[in-house]
Amino acid sequence: MDSLIINGGKKLIGNIPISGSKNACLPMMIASLMTDEKMTLNNIPMLSDVKTLISILKSLGTNIEYKKDNLHLHTKEIINHKASYDLVKKMRASFWVLAPLLAKKGYAEVSLPGGCAIGTRPIDIYLEMLKEMNIKYSINNGYIVAKAESPIRGLNFKLEKKSVGCTHFFLMLACLANGTSKLSNAACEPEVVQLGMLLNKMGAKIRGLGSKKIIIEGVEKLNGINEIVPSDRIEAGTFAIAVSATGGRIKLENTNYDENKTLFKILEKTGSKINKSKNSINIEKTNDEIYPVNIKTSPYPGFPTDLQAQIMTLMAISNGQSEIKENIFENRFMHVQELVRMGANIKLDKDKALIRGTRSLNGANVMATDLRASASLIIAGLVAIGKTTISRIYHLDRGFYNLECKLNNCGASIKRISE
Ligand code: UD1
């Protein structure tokens, strides 16, 4: 298992190219099951979650080749209807293959995804959606076994809770359904818009993307496509928080200001200067004062839960008191204990973290507990006095492409060791 050793106290200065988005790329790859023609995705971040999904798609019959950042996917025929526990357990998003299997073939057996470190993550809304679509299912030995009429009937559905995954799932089920479907209280995250736009380019008829109401007219078939995976807003946000913590100046290349507007407004309040140009953003932190800000996570365009752990590190070294409320996942505070080991003063009260800024942190041995928590510990290691060793770094490799190289190119001192 790999660990990272960070010698802290260095400012970040330089340019960072932002990679393709993991959360956009996974549903786009799954959408390749919806056409029997070829799909090519450019700008693929070859992360371990992407590799897991490649294995799942191959097991279902997709022919896959990876050449120079391009992933070529071709499912002439779905030859297997079962996505096995061994693969689905590694990554929750793989559960979404259920939608194209049902839309294309009318039958699927997909392992239930289970809980994870950040919360129980139920699938009740997905199941409600299947029921409303008149798709019969049962749960046998940890698998959902579902059978749909062909084609599936279009329907009106309201999400009782905004869910990115349920919105992706609905888009994929409804675009090949019979008739018109409407989704109310739909998620508005950029990744939902990006999946919808991909499906539209493949021949789907989806309107209202990016709003709470999505309307989909079912079509009979989808075509192949060549598409670029958009850049990763969570990766860009993580670097912006990192430089706000260490001080220095970085230019984020190939990223979109609007997708991280809420974060950038908050970073300005903490004392960073942000300047945007067409396709890049400059973040500069010149003084030593980090001002505290209260933050609440919420669905897009609110503050993303996927940046909550990282901003907590920044608040841990602020010059005052702040509160972070986590509204999306009930247990997304696993990083708190590790930050406390580095000298942070954070108290938890149910879904709130009360943070008294200590202005500095000390290097320590810490453990990454989940994907975004590992990024928060890296930021902590970059600002800490002395050496920080972060173990279980495989969590980081699920979702951040070349993170330590990109930081080292800007003056950080991070070494990876294999034990
Ligand atoms: C996606 C992202 C993840 C991000 C999250 C919220 C990917 C691969 N993952 O996860 O990085 O943190 O959105 O922005 O894109 N819920 C239910 N019942 C359900 C489904 C969801 O109660 O059937 C709840 C969840 O437990 C959570 C909330 O809805 O409290 C939002 O979760 P959701 O948006 O579905 O997250 P994911 O799509 O799994």
PDB file of C-alpha atoms in Angstrom, residues 261-408:
ATOM      1  CA  LYS A 261     -18.188  30.265  -8.215  1.00  0.00           C
ATOM      2  CA  THR A 262     -19.476  29.522  -4.692  1.00  0.00           C
ATOM      3  CA  LEU A 263     -16.045  28.304  -3.607  1.00  0.00           C
ATOM      4  CA  PHE A 264     -14.192  31.231  -5.184  1.00  0.00           C
ATOM      5  CA  LYS A 265     -16.474  33.764  -3.440  1.00  0.00           C
ATOM      6  CA  ILE A 266     -15.675  32.046  -0.133  1.00  0.00           C
ATOM      7  CA  LEU A 267     -11.932  31.979  -0.831  1.00  0.00           C
ATOM      8  CA  GLU A 268     -12.070  35.729  -1.507  1.00  0.00           C
ATOM      9  CA  LYS A 269     -13.673  36.195   1.913  1.00  0.00           C
ATOM     10  CA  THR A 270     -10.833  34.190   3.482  1.00  0.00           C
ATOM     11  CA  GLY A 271      -8.296  36.598   1.947  1.00  0.00           C
ATOM     12  CA  SER A 272      -7.306  35.108  -1.436  1.00  0.00           C
ATOM     13  CA  LYS A 273      -7.355  37.074  -4.678  1.00  0.00           C
ATOM     14  CA  ILE A 274      -9.073  35.389  -7.615  1.00  0.00           C
ATOM     15  CA  ASN A 275      -8.814  36.520 -11.221  1.00  0.00           C
ATOM     16  CA  LYS A 276     -10.519  34.700 -14.046  1.00  0.00           C
ATOM     17  CA  SER A 277      -9.710  34.705 -17.707  1.00  0.00           C
ATOM     18  CA  LYS A 278     -11.320  32.736 -20.517  1.00  0.00           C
ATOM     19  CA  ASN A 279     -10.194  29.233 -19.710  1.00  0.00           C
ATOM     20  CA  SER A 280      -8.056  29.705 -16.629  1.00  0.00           C
ATOM     21  CA  ILE A 281      -8.159  31.138 -13.118  1.00  0.00           C
ATOM     22  CA  ASN A 282      -5.376  32.787 -11.089  1.00  0.00           C
ATOM     23  CA  ILE A 283      -5.429  32.408  -7.328  1.00  0.00           C
ATOM     24  CA  GLU A 284      -3.076  34.438  -5.247  1.00  0.00           C
ATOM     25  CA  LYS A 285      -2.549  34.466  -1.513  1.00  0.00           C
ATOM     26  CA  THR A 286       0.024  37.000  -0.400  1.00  0.00           C
ATOM     27  CA  ASN A 287      -0.705  37.822   3.244  1.00  0.00           C
ATOM     28  CA  ASP A 288      -0.614  35.486   6.254  1.00  0.00           C
ATOM     29  CA  GLU A 289      -4.149  36.184   7.457  1.00  0.00           C
ATOM     30  CA  ILE A 290      -6.794  33.557   6.702  1.00  0.00           C
ATOM     31  CA  TYR A 291     -10.205  34.894   7.723  1.00  0.00           C
ATOM     32  CA  PRO A 292     -12.804  32.421   9.041  1.00  0.00           C
ATOM     33  CA  VAL A 293     -16.039  31.808   7.103  1.00  0.00           C
ATOM     34  CA  ASN A 294     -19.089  29.702   8.013  1.00  0.00           C
ATOM     35  CA  ILE A 295     -19.955  27.162   5.343  1.00  0.00           C
ATOM     36  CA  LYS A 296     -22.920  24.877   4.617  1.00  0.00           C
ATOM     37  CA  THR A 297     -22.721  22.183   1.992  1.00  0.00           C
ATOM     38  CA  SER A 298     -25.687  21.936  -0.367  1.00  0.00           C
ATOM     39  CA  PRO A 299     -26.564  20.726  -3.865  1.00  0.00           C
ATOM     40  CA  TYR A 300     -25.196  22.733  -6.830  1.00  0.00           C
ATOM     41  CA  PRO A 301     -24.822  25.701  -7.071  1.00  0.00           C
ATOM     42  CA  GLY A 302     -24.254  25.564  -3.283  1.00  0.00           C
ATOM     43  CA  PHE A 303     -20.967  24.657  -1.650  1.00  0.00           C
ATOM     44  CA  PRO A 304     -20.073  21.086  -2.764  1.00  0.00           C
ATOM     45  CA  THR A 305     -19.804  18.350  -0.175  1.00  0.00           C
ATOM     46  CA  ASP A 306     -16.821  17.067  -2.203  1.00  0.00           C
ATOM     47  CA  LEU A 307     -14.828  20.163  -1.100  1.00  0.00           C
ATOM     48  CA  GLN A 308     -15.960  20.169   2.535  1.00  0.00           C
ATOM     49  CA  ALA A 309     -12.963  18.244   3.902  1.00  0.00           C
ATOM     50  CA  GLN A 310     -10.490  20.442   1.988  1.00  0.00           C
ATOM     51  CA  ILE A 311     -12.032  23.763   3.141  1.00  0.00           C
ATOM     52  CA  MET A 312     -12.020  22.450   6.712  1.00  0.00           C
ATOM     53  CA  THR A 313      -8.213  22.272   6.578  1.00  0.00           C
ATOM     54  CA  LEU A 314      -8.147  25.930   5.513  1.00  0.00           C
ATOM     55  CA  MET A 315     -10.498  26.892   8.344  1.00  0.00           C
ATOM     56  CA  ALA A 316      -8.326  24.906  10.786  1.00  0.00           C
ATOM     57  CA  ILE A 317      -5.476  27.396  10.181  1.00  0.00           C
ATOM     58  CA  SER A 318      -7.640  30.532  10.039  1.00  0.00           C
ATOM     59  CA  ASN A 319      -7.307  33.372  12.537  1.00  0.00           C
ATOM     60  CA  GLY A 320     -10.723  32.820  14.140  1.00  0.00           C
ATOM     61  CA  GLN A 321     -13.707  30.582  14.681  1.00  0.00           C
ATOM     62  CA  SER A 322     -15.888  29.040  11.997  1.00  0.00           C
ATOM     63  CA  GLU A 323     -18.607  26.448  11.556  1.00  0.00           C
ATOM     64  CA  ILE A 324     -19.018  23.930   8.749  1.00  0.00           C
ATOM     65  CA  LYS A 325     -22.383  22.212   8.364  1.00  0.00           C
ATOM     66  CA  GLU A 326     -22.542  19.063   6.259  1.00  0.00           C
ATOM     67  CA  ASN A 327     -26.001  18.752   4.718  1.00  0.00           C
ATOM     68  CA  ILE A 328     -25.475  15.995   2.133  1.00  0.00           C
ATOM     69  CA  PHE A 329     -23.817  12.986   3.817  1.00  0.00           C
ATOM     70  CA  GLU A 330     -24.359  12.146   7.477  1.00  0.00           C
ATOM     71  CA  ASN A 331     -20.902  10.823   8.255  1.00  0.00           C
ATOM     72  CA  ARG A 332     -18.555  12.917   6.178  1.00  0.00           C
ATOM     73  CA  PHE A 333     -16.307  14.022   9.032  1.00  0.00           C
ATOM     74  CA  MET A 334     -13.812  11.148   9.127  1.00  0.00           C
ATOM     75  CA  HIS A 335     -10.977  13.595   8.364  1.00  0.00           C
ATOM     76  CA  VAL A 336     -11.632  15.550  11.568  1.00  0.00           C
ATOM     77  CA  GLN A 337      -9.813  13.132  13.882  1.00  0.00           C
ATOM     78  CA  GLU A 338      -6.803  13.074  11.570  1.00  0.00           C
ATOM     79  CA  LEU A 339      -6.668  16.892  11.365  1.00  0.00           C
ATOM     80  CA  VAL A 340      -6.887  17.005  15.173  1.00  0.00           C
ATOM     81  CA  ARG A 341      -3.808  14.727  15.273  1.00  0.00           C
ATOM     82  CA  MET A 342      -1.991  17.468  13.371  1.00  0.00           C
ATOM     83  CA  GLY A 343      -2.959  20.100  15.946  1.00  0.00           C
ATOM     84  CA  ALA A 344      -6.320  21.329  14.605  1.00  0.00           C
ATOM     85  CA  ASN A 345      -8.961  22.368  17.125  1.00  0.00           C
ATOM     86  CA  ILE A 346     -12.242  20.954  15.789  1.00  0.00           C
ATOM     87  CA  LYS A 347     -15.281  19.799  17.772  1.00  0.00           C
ATOM     88  CA  LEU A 348     -18.115  17.870  16.183  1.00  0.00           C
ATOM     89  CA  ASP A 349     -21.748  18.465  17.041  1.00  0.00           C
ATOM     90  CA  LYS A 350     -23.916  16.132  14.930  1.00  0.00           C
ATOM     91  CA  ASP A 351     -23.776  17.562  11.378  1.00  0.00           C
ATOM     92  CA  LYS A 352     -21.661  20.567  12.374  1.00  0.00           C
ATOM     93  CA  ALA A 353     -17.941  21.016  12.862  1.00  0.00           C
ATOM     94  CA  LEU A 354     -16.905  23.909  15.107  1.00  0.00           C
ATOM     95  CA  ILE A 355     -13.412  25.001  14.216  1.00  0.00           C
ATOM     96  CA  ARG A 356     -11.112  27.278  16.184  1.00  0.00           C
ATOM     97  CA  GLY A 357      -8.314  28.288  13.850  1.00  0.00           C
ATOM     98  CA  THR A 358      -4.854  27.494  15.206  1.00  0.00           C
ATOM     99  CA  ARG A 359      -2.939  29.344  12.436  1.00  0.00           C
ATOM    100  CA  SER A 360      -0.533  26.415  12.010  1.00  0.00           C
ATOM    101  CA  LEU A 361      -0.471  22.605  12.046  1.00  0.00           C
ATOM    102  CA  ASN A 362       2.242  20.099  12.902  1.00  0.00           C
ATOM    103  CA  GLY A 363       3.373  17.188  10.763  1.00  0.00           C
ATOM    104  CA  ALA A 364       2.143  13.748  11.952  1.00  0.00           C
ATOM    105  CA  ASN A 365       1.364  10.225  10.767  1.00  0.00           C
ATOM    106  CA  VAL A 366      -2.222  10.234   9.531  1.00  0.00           C
ATOM    107  CA  MET A 367      -4.534   7.942   7.614  1.00  0.00           C
ATOM    108  CA  ALA A 368      -6.692   8.780   4.575  1.00  0.00           C
ATOM    109  CA  THR A 369     -10.248   7.571   5.217  1.00  0.00           C
ATOM    110  CA  ASP A 370     -11.955   8.418   1.940  1.00  0.00           C
ATOM    111  CA  LEU A 371     -11.299  10.114  -1.378  1.00  0.00           C
ATOM    112  CA  ARG A 372     -11.859  13.779  -0.539  1.00  0.00           C
ATOM    113  CA  ALA A 373     -10.560  13.361   3.035  1.00  0.00           C
ATOM    114  CA  SER A 374      -7.203  12.325   1.563  1.00  0.00           C
ATOM    115  CA  ALA A 375      -7.035  15.663  -0.296  1.00  0.00           C
ATOM    116  CA  SER A 376      -7.727  17.543   2.950  1.00  0.00           C
ATOM    117  CA  LEU A 377      -4.823  15.729   4.639  1.00  0.00           C
ATOM    118  CA  ILE A 378      -2.514  16.576   1.756  1.00  0.00           C
ATOM    119  CA  ILE A 379      -3.386  20.271   2.133  1.00  0.00           C
ATOM    120  CA  ALA A 380      -2.768  19.911   5.881  1.00  0.00           C
ATOM    121  CA  GLY A 381       0.612  18.271   5.160  1.00  0.00           C
ATOM    122  CA  LEU A 382       1.553  21.101   2.773  1.00  0.00           C
ATOM    123  CA  VAL A 383       1.029  23.757   5.453  1.00  0.00           C
ATOM    124  CA  ALA A 384       2.234  21.754   8.474  1.00  0.00           C
ATOM    125  CA  ILE A 385       5.558  22.335  10.176  1.00  0.00           C
ATOM    126  CA  GLY A 386       7.725  19.249   9.570  1.00  0.00           C
ATOM    127  CA  LYS A 387       6.969  15.870   8.053  1.00  0.00           C
ATOM    128  CA  THR A 388       3.509  14.347   7.471  1.00  0.00           C
ATOM    129  CA  THR A 389       3.044  10.738   6.392  1.00  0.00           C
ATOM    130  CA  ILE A 390      -0.360   9.893   4.912  1.00  0.00           C
ATOM    131  CA  SER A 391      -1.157   6.188   4.660  1.00  0.00           C
ATOM    132  CA  ARG A 392      -3.965   4.424   2.743  1.00  0.00           C
ATOM    133  CA  ILE A 393      -3.440   6.784  -0.154  1.00  0.00           C
ATOM    134  CA  TYR A 394      -5.273   4.399  -2.498  1.00  0.00           C
ATOM    135  CA  HIS A 395      -8.365   6.481  -1.676  1.00  0.00           C
ATOM    136  CA  LEU A 396      -6.685   9.452  -3.380  1.00  0.00           C
ATOM    137  CA  ASP A 397      -5.853   7.405  -6.476  1.00  0.00           C
ATOM    138  CA  ARG A 398      -9.572   6.712  -6.992  1.00  0.00           C
ATOM    139  CA  GLY A 399     -10.271  10.315  -7.885  1.00  0.00           C
ATOM    140  CA  PHE A 400      -7.277  12.676  -8.251  1.00  0.00           C
ATOM    141  CA  TYR A 401      -5.097  12.323 -11.323  1.00  0.00           C
ATOM    142  CA  ASN A 402      -1.354  13.010 -10.766  1.00  0.00           C
ATOM    143  CA  LEU A 403      -2.142  15.208  -7.768  1.00  0.00           C
ATOM    144  CA  GLU A 404       1.270  14.943  -6.124  1.00  0.00           C
ATOM    145  CA  CYS A 405       3.160  15.568  -9.409  1.00  0.00           C
ATOM    146  CA  LYS A 406       1.078  18.657 -10.102  1.00  0.00           C
ATOM    147  CA  LEU A 407       1.769  19.989  -6.583  1.00  0.00           C
ATOM    148  CA  ASN A 408       5.488  19.134  -6.781  1.00  0.00           C
TER     149      ASN A 408
END
